[in-house]
Each structure stands twice: as structure tokens, then as C-alpha cells.
Coordinates of C-alpha atoms in Angstrom, one line a residue:
M1 CA -29.5 -39.0 -37.6
T2 CA -31.2 -35.5 -35.7
A3 CA -29.8 -34.4 -32.6
V4 CA -32.0 -34.2 -29.6
L5 CA -31.7 -30.9 -27.2
V6 CA -32.8 -31.9 -23.3
E7 CA -33.6 -28.7 -21.7
P8 CA -32.0 -28.7 -18.1
S9 CA -33.9 -28.6 -15.2
P10 CA -33.9 -25.2 -12.7
R11 CA -32.5 -26.7 -9.9
S12 CA -29.7 -29.2 -11.8
L13 CA -28.7 -25.5 -13.4
R14 CA -28.7 -24.1 -10.1
R15 CA -26.2 -26.7 -9.4
S16 CA -24.3 -25.7 -11.9
L17 CA -24.4 -22.2 -11.1
V18 CA -23.5 -22.4 -7.5
A19 CA -20.7 -25.4 -8.8
G20 CA -19.5 -23.3 -11.0
S21 CA -19.2 -19.8 -9.2
G22 CA -17.6 -21.9 -5.8
S23 CA -14.9 -23.1 -8.4
R24 CA -14.0 -19.7 -9.4
R25 CA -14.0 -18.6 -5.7
R26 CA -11.5 -20.8 -4.7
A27 CA -9.4 -20.4 -7.8
A28 CA -9.7 -16.3 -6.9
V29 CA -8.3 -16.9 -3.1
L30 CA -5.4 -19.3 -4.8
L31 CA -4.5 -16.0 -6.7
V32 CA -4.4 -13.7 -4.3
L33 CA -3.2 -16.1 -1.5
P34 CA 0.6 -15.4 -1.7
L35 CA -0.3 -11.9 -1.6
L36 CA -2.7 -12.3 1.2
V37 CA 0.9 -13.9 2.7
F38 CA 3.0 -11.1 2.3
L39 CA 0.9 -8.4 3.5
L40 CA 0.5 -10.7 6.8
A41 CA 3.7 -11.5 7.3
L42 CA 5.7 -8.6 6.4
F43 CA 2.7 -5.6 6.4
V44 CA 0.9 -6.5 9.3
L45 CA 2.2 -8.6 11.9
P46 CA 5.3 -6.3 12.4
I47 CA 2.7 -2.8 12.5
G48 CA 1.2 -5.0 15.1
Y49 CA 3.8 -5.5 16.3
L50 CA 4.9 -2.0 16.8
L51 CA 1.5 -1.0 18.1
W52 CA 1.9 -3.4 21.0
N53 CA 5.7 -2.6 21.7
A54 CA 4.5 0.9 22.4
V55 CA 1.9 -0.2 25.3
D56 CA 3.6 -2.9 26.5
E57 CA 7.3 -2.9 28.5
A58 CA 7.4 -6.9 28.9
P59 CA 11.3 -6.5 30.9
V60 CA 9.0 -4.8 34.1
A61 CA 6.0 -6.3 33.9
G62 CA 7.5 -9.4 33.7
G63 CA 10.2 -9.0 35.8
L64 CA 8.5 -7.0 38.6
S65 CA 5.2 -8.7 38.2
R66 CA 4.6 -8.6 41.7
T67 CA 6.0 -5.3 42.7
V68 CA 3.5 -3.9 40.2
Q69 CA 0.7 -5.6 41.6
A70 CA 1.0 -4.3 45.1
L71 CA 1.6 -0.8 44.3
R72 CA -2.0 -0.9 42.5
G73 CA -3.6 0.6 46.1
W74 CA -1.2 3.0 46.4
D75 CA -1.8 6.6 47.0
G76 CA 1.8 7.7 45.4
R77 CA 2.1 10.1 48.1
S78 CA 3.4 8.6 51.1
Q79 CA 5.9 5.5 51.4
P80 CA 5.0 2.1 49.9
A81 CA 3.4 -0.4 53.0
D82 CA 6.1 -3.1 53.7
A83 CA 3.5 -5.6 51.7
V84 CA 4.7 -3.6 48.2
F85 CA 8.9 -4.3 49.7
D86 CA 8.1 -8.1 50.5
A87 CA 7.0 -8.1 46.2
L88 CA 9.6 -6.3 45.6
A89 CA 12.4 -8.3 47.5
L90 CA 10.6 -11.6 46.5
D91 CA 10.4 -10.3 42.5
L92 CA 14.9 -9.1 43.0
R93 CA 15.7 -12.6 44.4
E94 CA 14.2 -13.9 41.0
A95 CA 15.4 -11.2 38.5
E96 CA 18.6 -12.0 40.0
A97 CA 18.8 -15.5 39.8
D98 CA 17.7 -15.5 35.4
D99 CA 19.8 -12.6 35.4
S100 CA 17.0 -10.0 34.4
V101 CA 18.0 -7.1 36.5
Q102 CA 20.1 -5.7 33.9
R103 CA 17.4 -5.6 31.4
I104 CA 15.0 -4.1 33.8
G105 CA 17.5 -1.4 35.4
A106 CA 18.0 -0.3 31.6
R107 CA 14.2 0.0 31.3
L108 CA 13.4 2.0 34.1
N109 CA 16.5 4.1 33.6
F110 CA 15.1 5.5 31.1
E111 CA 12.3 7.2 33.6
V112 CA 14.9 7.7 36.5
A113 CA 18.8 8.8 35.6
G114 CA 20.9 5.7 37.9
L115 CA 17.9 3.4 38.6
R116 CA 19.6 1.0 37.2
R117 CA 22.4 0.5 38.9
I118 CA 20.5 1.4 42.3
L119 CA 18.7 -1.7 41.5
R120 CA 21.5 -3.8 41.5
R121 CA 22.4 -2.4 44.1
T122 CA 19.3 -3.3 45.9
A123 CA 18.8 -6.8 44.4
A124 CA 21.6 -7.9 46.3
A125 CA 20.7 -6.2 49.7
A126 CA 16.5 -7.9 49.0
A127 CA 18.6 -11.7 48.8
G128 CA 19.7 -11.4 52.9
E129 CA 16.7 -12.7 55.7
G130 CA 14.4 -10.7 58.1
P131 CA 11.8 -7.9 57.2
A132 CA 12.4 -6.0 53.6
T133 CA 11.8 -2.7 53.9
P134 CA 15.1 -2.3 56.3
R135 CA 16.5 -4.5 54.2
I136 CA 16.2 -2.1 51.1
L137 CA 16.0 1.5 52.5
A138 CA 19.4 0.7 54.1
A139 CA 20.4 -0.2 50.1
D140 CA 19.6 2.9 49.1
P141 CA 17.3 5.5 51.1
V142 CA 16.2 6.6 47.7
W143 CA 13.4 3.7 48.0
R144 CA 11.6 6.4 49.9
S145 CA 11.2 8.9 47.2
P146 CA 7.8 8.1 45.2
Q147 CA 8.9 8.5 41.8
I148 CA 10.5 5.7 41.3
W149 CA 7.8 3.7 42.6
A150 CA 6.2 5.7 40.5
A151 CA 8.2 5.3 37.3
I152 CA 7.5 0.7 38.6
R153 CA 3.9 1.3 38.6
D154 CA 3.3 3.2 35.3
V155 CA 6.0 1.2 33.0
G156 CA 5.0 -2.4 34.8
A157 CA 1.2 -1.8 33.8
V158 CA 0.2 -3.5 31.4
P159 CA -1.1 -1.6 28.9
T160 CA 1.5 1.2 30.0
M161 CA 1.0 5.0 28.8
V162 CA 4.8 6.2 29.8
N163 CA 5.8 6.1 26.1
L164 CA 2.9 7.7 24.3
L165 CA 3.0 9.8 27.0
A166 CA 6.6 10.4 26.6
A167 CA 6.2 10.9 22.8
L168 CA 3.8 13.9 23.4
D169 CA 6.4 15.4 26.1
L170 CA 4.3 14.7 28.5
K171 CA 4.7 12.8 32.1
R172 CA 2.6 11.0 34.6
S173 CA 3.0 12.2 38.6
P174 CA 3.5 10.2 41.5
T175 CA -0.4 10.8 42.2
G176 CA -1.4 10.6 38.2
E177 CA -1.9 13.6 37.2
I178 CA -0.4 14.1 33.3
A179 CA 1.6 16.9 32.7
A180 CA 3.9 18.1 30.4
V181 CA 7.9 17.7 31.0
A182 CA 10.2 20.8 31.6
P183 CA 10.2 23.0 28.6
D184 CA 14.0 21.9 28.8
Y185 CA 13.1 18.3 28.2
R186 CA 10.7 18.7 25.6
V187 CA 12.2 17.2 22.2
N188 CA 9.4 15.0 20.4
A189 CA 6.6 17.4 20.4
P190 CA 8.6 20.5 18.8
L191 CA 9.6 18.1 15.9
F192 CA 6.5 16.7 15.5
L193 CA 5.2 20.0 14.6
R194 CA 9.0 20.4 12.3
T195 CA 7.7 17.2 10.5
L196 CA 4.6 18.4 9.7
W197 CA 5.6 22.0 9.0
I198 CA 8.4 20.3 6.7
G199 CA 5.6 18.4 5.3
L200 CA 3.4 20.8 4.3
L201 CA 5.9 23.0 3.3
V202 CA 7.1 20.5 0.4
T203 CA 3.9 19.7 -0.9
L204 CA 2.2 23.4 -1.6
L205 CA 5.6 23.5 -3.3
C206 CA 5.2 20.0 -4.9
L207 CA 2.2 21.3 -6.0
A208 CA 2.7 24.2 -7.1
L209 CA 5.8 23.3 -9.7
G210 CA 4.4 20.7 -10.2
Y211 CA 0.4 21.4 -11.3
P212 CA 2.1 23.6 -14.4
V213 CA 4.2 20.5 -15.7
A214 CA 1.5 18.1 -15.2
Y215 CA -0.7 21.1 -17.4
L216 CA 1.8 20.5 -20.3
I217 CA 2.3 17.5 -20.6
A218 CA -1.7 16.7 -20.6
N219 CA -1.7 19.1 -23.4
V220 CA 0.8 18.8 -25.6
A221 CA 1.4 16.2 -28.7
P222 CA 2.1 12.5 -27.8
R223 CA 5.0 12.1 -29.1
T224 CA 6.3 15.0 -26.7
A225 CA 4.4 13.8 -23.6
G226 CA 5.6 10.5 -24.4
I227 CA 9.3 12.3 -24.1
L228 CA 8.5 14.8 -21.2
L229 CA 6.6 12.0 -19.0
L230 CA 10.0 9.9 -19.7
M231 CA 12.0 13.3 -18.4
V232 CA 9.6 12.9 -15.1
V233 CA 10.0 9.3 -14.4
V234 CA 13.8 9.1 -15.3
P235 CA 14.9 10.4 -12.0
L236 CA 13.0 7.9 -10.0
W237 CA 15.2 5.1 -11.2
T238 CA 18.1 6.7 -9.5
S239 CA 18.8 5.4 -6.0
L240 CA 17.3 8.2 -3.0
L241 CA 20.9 7.5 -1.7
V242 CA 22.5 9.0 -5.1
R243 CA 19.7 11.8 -5.9
T244 CA 20.5 13.0 -1.6
A245 CA 24.2 13.2 -2.3
A246 CA 24.1 15.1 -5.2
W247 CA 22.0 18.0 -3.3
M248 CA 25.5 18.1 -1.0
A249 CA 27.8 18.3 -3.4
L250 CA 25.3 21.2 -5.1
L251 CA 24.4 23.2 -1.8
Q252 CA 27.7 22.9 0.2
R253 CA 29.2 26.1 0.7
N254 CA 32.0 25.6 -2.3
G255 CA 29.0 23.8 -3.8
V256 CA 27.6 24.4 -7.9
I257 CA 25.1 26.9 -6.9
N258 CA 26.9 29.2 -4.3
D259 CA 29.9 28.9 -7.2
A260 CA 27.7 29.7 -9.7
L261 CA 26.2 33.1 -7.9
V262 CA 29.8 34.3 -6.5
G263 CA 30.7 33.8 -10.6
L264 CA 27.5 35.7 -11.7
G265 CA 28.3 38.4 -8.8
L266 CA 25.6 38.0 -7.7
L267 CA 27.2 37.2 -4.0
D268 CA 30.7 38.1 -2.8
D269 CA 33.0 35.1 -2.1
G270 CA 33.1 35.7 1.6
D271 CA 29.0 36.0 1.8
R272 CA 28.1 32.6 0.2
L273 CA 25.1 30.9 1.5
A274 CA 24.2 28.5 3.9
L275 CA 22.2 26.2 2.1
I276 CA 23.3 22.9 3.4
F277 CA 22.8 21.6 7.0
N278 CA 19.1 23.4 8.2
A279 CA 15.6 22.8 7.4
R280 CA 16.3 24.9 4.0
A281 CA 18.3 22.1 2.6
T282 CA 15.7 19.3 3.4
V283 CA 12.6 20.8 1.9
I284 CA 15.1 21.6 -1.6
A285 CA 15.7 18.3 -1.9
M286 CA 12.6 16.3 -0.9
T287 CA 10.6 18.4 -2.9
H288 CA 12.8 17.8 -6.2
I289 CA 12.3 14.1 -5.1
L290 CA 9.1 13.9 -4.3
L291 CA 8.3 16.3 -8.0
P292 CA 7.0 13.0 -9.7
F293 CA 4.7 11.6 -7.2
M294 CA 2.7 15.3 -7.9
I295 CA 2.4 15.2 -11.1
L296 CA 1.8 12.0 -12.2
P297 CA -1.4 11.5 -10.2
L298 CA -2.3 15.5 -12.3
Y299 CA -1.2 14.5 -15.2
S300 CA -3.3 11.3 -14.9
V301 CA -6.8 13.2 -13.9
M302 CA -5.7 15.5 -16.8
R303 CA -6.0 13.6 -19.9
T304 CA -8.8 12.2 -19.3
I305 CA -10.1 15.6 -19.2
P306 CA -12.0 16.6 -22.4
P307 CA -11.1 20.3 -24.0
V308 CA -14.8 20.4 -25.6
Y309 CA -15.9 21.0 -21.9
M310 CA -13.8 24.0 -21.8
R311 CA -14.7 25.5 -25.3
A312 CA -18.4 24.4 -24.4
A313 CA -17.7 26.6 -21.9
E314 CA -16.5 29.6 -23.6
S315 CA -18.9 29.1 -26.4
L316 CA -21.5 29.9 -23.7
G317 CA -20.3 32.8 -23.0
A318 CA -17.5 32.4 -19.7
S319 CA -14.3 34.3 -20.6
R320 CA -10.4 31.6 -20.2
A321 CA -9.8 32.4 -16.9
L322 CA -13.8 31.7 -16.1
A323 CA -13.7 28.9 -17.5
Y324 CA -10.6 27.3 -16.6
R325 CA -11.5 28.2 -12.7
R326 CA -14.9 27.0 -12.8
V327 CA -15.0 23.9 -15.0
Y328 CA -11.2 22.5 -15.4
V329 CA -10.2 23.1 -12.1
P330 CA -12.8 21.2 -10.1
Q331 CA -12.7 18.2 -12.3
V332 CA -8.8 18.2 -11.4
A333 CA -9.3 18.4 -7.6
P334 CA -9.4 14.8 -6.7
G335 CA -5.9 14.6 -8.6
I336 CA -4.5 17.3 -6.5
V337 CA -5.7 15.9 -3.5
S338 CA -3.9 12.8 -4.4
G339 CA -0.9 14.2 -4.8
C340 CA -0.9 16.6 -1.9
L341 CA -2.0 13.8 0.1
L342 CA 0.5 11.0 -1.2
V343 CA 3.3 13.4 -0.6
F344 CA 2.5 14.9 2.3
I345 CA 2.2 11.7 3.7
M346 CA 6.0 10.1 1.7
S347 CA 7.6 13.5 3.4
L348 CA 6.5 12.7 7.3
G349 CA 8.4 9.6 7.0
Y350 CA 11.1 10.5 5.4
Y351 CA 15.2 9.8 6.8
I352 CA 17.7 9.4 4.5
T353 CA 17.5 13.4 3.2
P354 CA 16.8 15.4 6.6
A355 CA 19.5 12.9 8.2
L356 CA 22.0 13.6 5.5
L357 CA 21.2 17.3 4.7
G358 CA 19.2 18.7 7.8
G359 CA 21.7 19.3 10.3
E360 CA 20.4 20.0 13.2
G361 CA 17.6 22.6 12.2
G362 CA 16.4 20.1 9.8
Q363 CA 15.8 16.7 11.3
M364 CA 12.5 15.2 11.7
I365 CA 10.8 13.1 13.7
S366 CA 12.4 9.7 11.8
N367 CA 15.0 10.6 13.0
M368 CA 14.3 10.9 16.2
I369 CA 12.7 7.2 15.9
A370 CA 16.0 5.8 14.2
Y371 CA 17.9 7.8 17.1
H372 CA 16.2 5.7 20.0
V373 CA 16.4 2.2 17.5
R374 CA 19.8 2.4 16.8
E375 CA 21.7 4.6 20.0
S376 CA 19.4 4.6 23.0
L377 CA 17.9 1.6 22.7
N378 CA 14.4 3.1 23.8
W379 CA 12.0 0.7 21.3
G380 CA 9.2 1.2 23.7
L381 CA 9.3 5.1 22.9
A382 CA 10.5 4.1 19.2
S383 CA 7.6 2.0 19.0
A384 CA 5.2 4.9 20.4
L385 CA 7.1 7.6 17.8
G386 CA 6.0 5.1 15.0
A387 CA 2.5 4.7 16.2
L388 CA 1.5 8.5 16.8
L389 CA 2.7 9.3 12.8
L390 CA 0.8 5.8 11.9
A391 CA -2.1 7.2 13.8
G392 CA -1.7 10.9 12.2
V393 CA -1.2 9.8 8.9
L394 CA -4.2 7.1 9.2
V395 CA -6.6 10.4 10.1
L396 CA -5.8 11.9 7.1
Y397 CA -6.8 9.1 4.8
F398 CA -10.0 8.5 6.5
V399 CA -10.1 12.8 6.6
Y400 CA -9.6 12.9 3.0
V401 CA -12.2 9.5 2.4
R402 CA -15.1 11.1 4.1
A403 CA -15.0 14.7 2.3
V404 CA -13.5 13.7 -1.3
G405 CA -14.4 10.1 -1.3
A406 CA -12.1 7.0 -1.7
D407 CA -13.3 5.7 -5.3
R408 CA -12.0 9.7 -6.2
I409 CA -8.6 8.8 -5.7
R410 CA -7.0 9.2 -9.1
V411 CA -2.7 7.6 -8.7
G412 CA -2.0 6.9 -11.8
G413 CA -3.3 5.8 -15.7

């Protein structure tokens, strides 16, 4: 019996290809769907909430909405019109009824000290009968000050720029001009600069220490390279808290390093070094902790460079140093940039190490964010600080992609 082969028509072949392609796409979507849901729920939405929280002060925007609306035409210099006082009285009566005066006052208290107490006293006066202006002014004459009305106007705006300006140690005057706060109140901008400086210093130290190690691992026998690579990776299996605590034991005044220096006769017992609770301790510990994240990208690039390139350059008359500089280093450049980018970005958000080792002089912007979240409860300012930190990281990433290209990032094998 002879089998008969029937050649499919072009239309049926196209339908089969389209059906097969569609089923593969559906299967691919189903495979990545859990990851997409995970990223959306635990990454995109929290970051979106963070960004929105930085520009939205819901208690004031919702609780004093009529007052904020009435202040839109205010010039910022004179006492607001009676309509503004009427709107404030109405808002405060409703806030008193639903017990939201405390939350509104707590938020405005960050802008004008004592405003929470003033607001509660004014809310009681707003419940009376008659024109609102004399009753509110009688409750507290501070309502004649443009500063209080400007605070309500600026915090209650949607979106509000109060938190972003405060994160940069800036503020808006009642008439709308933006100016720096008094030098004694500048906290965030110096912390941002210190964070950038510590991050840059840690990155350079990691590069200086990690480059020779990565070069050694990439150019020794595979068995030795495996052992060295294991020594680089093993610290990553240890808790960050444990490694930081170990540095506390090493760096303290009566710690291992000072005892060794005194024992070797390099220091007198009364001249022990202050190695902990300062920026120096933060830099030392962060360099040790982040060093593997510099070595691994460098090693992953170095091991792909064939040794024949260097031999070819030397056979053409280049010295060893010239061949290394003109042939080897340019090929390692993607690993250098990737390692530096990875270490620098990670260092910007470090929290535990500066908190335990840094003392007052070694604190970073992440510690200030934690302070506002846990102690001052100014979540809007904490969100603004986090948003600026995120924006800085994104700018760095896009500069790198623009200058080098995303396809040249090499982080691992």
C-alpha cells in the first residue's frame, strides 16, 4: 500500500502557523503571569504609592478642602477675606464632628509649630453662631499671620510640593517665592551630599580592591579559580546584620584592630583610634560588604576575554603595559561600569550599617527616612526623600544606558 502525501495549501499553512504562534504566546504569558503579578503587587504599586504620598497630604487636602479652595485667590500678604474664614469655620465644624481635627493639626504642625493646639482651639470657636472672622481671630490672634494661611494653602494643594521642597531644605514663602531654609535647619541636603560622597568613596574602594582579585580569579587555573570564587561568595551567605556586628567588634576602641596596633607597639594604649561611630566605620564596613558585588561583574567580563588578544598585541610590538591599557582594559570597561553602578546604587540605600556603625557623623539619607517613618511620623516627607533617592538612581541608570548601552551591562556569567 502506497502512502499519498498531500501538499497543504498556503492558506491552511498560514492558519496553522498563526495558531501555533498564538498558543506559544498564550503559554508564555501564563508562565510569566505570576512574576508580573508579583512585581505589580510588591514593586510597582508600593513605589507608585510612595510617589503619590510625596505630593498628596490627604488629611489637609480633604479635611480643609473649602479653605484651600477659598485661598486660591489670596495674595499671601494681607489677611484673607471673610469668605476664607467662613470656609475654615465650616471645615473645622465637619472635622470636629468626624474627629479628624487631630490628624489635620498633626500634619500642619510640621509646617508651623503649635498649629495642632491652635487648630483644636479654633475648632471649638468655629462651632459658635455669627460671623466666622471675629470668632476665629478671638480664638487665637495668630490667624492674622499669613504664615499659617500659607501653610494650609501649600499643604492642602493637590499635588503639593511642600514635601519635595522640604526634602531639599527649601520652602515657599507666603507670597510664593521658593527660598532655602535657615542654615541651622538644613538637614536633608547635607545628608544627600554625604550619602553621595560615601557611595562614591565606597565604589572607588571596591573597584581598587576588587579589580586585582577579579583579574587573579580570571587568570588562574580553573580549580584555584573555583576556590577563590567560593571565598568571594561565601560572605554573601552570612546575614548582613551578623557581618555588621562583626565590624563592631573589630572597630571599637577596645576591639581587635586597636588591640593589635597597641600590641605591635604602633600605638600607645591611650592613643587608640576612633574607628567606630563615624563615617570612617561606615565606609570600611560597606566596602567589605559590597566588595563581592564589584568582583563578580568584573570576573564575568574578564573570563570571556581570550588571552590571545594580549599576545597578538605584544607580537605586533606593543609593550605589556601598552597592550594591557589599549586592548585589555577597554574590553573590561562594561564590567567596570556595571560593578560601579551596582555598588553605588546599593550603597545609596544602605541603612543597617550606617545605623549601627555610623554614629552621628556616619548617618545617611536612609536613616533620615527611617526616622520620619518610625519616630516623627511625617510619612509625606519620608516619601519625598525616598522619591528623590529613587529619581537619582534612575538618572544614573539612564545616563549609563545613554552613554554605554543597556546591552553592555554584565553582572554575572
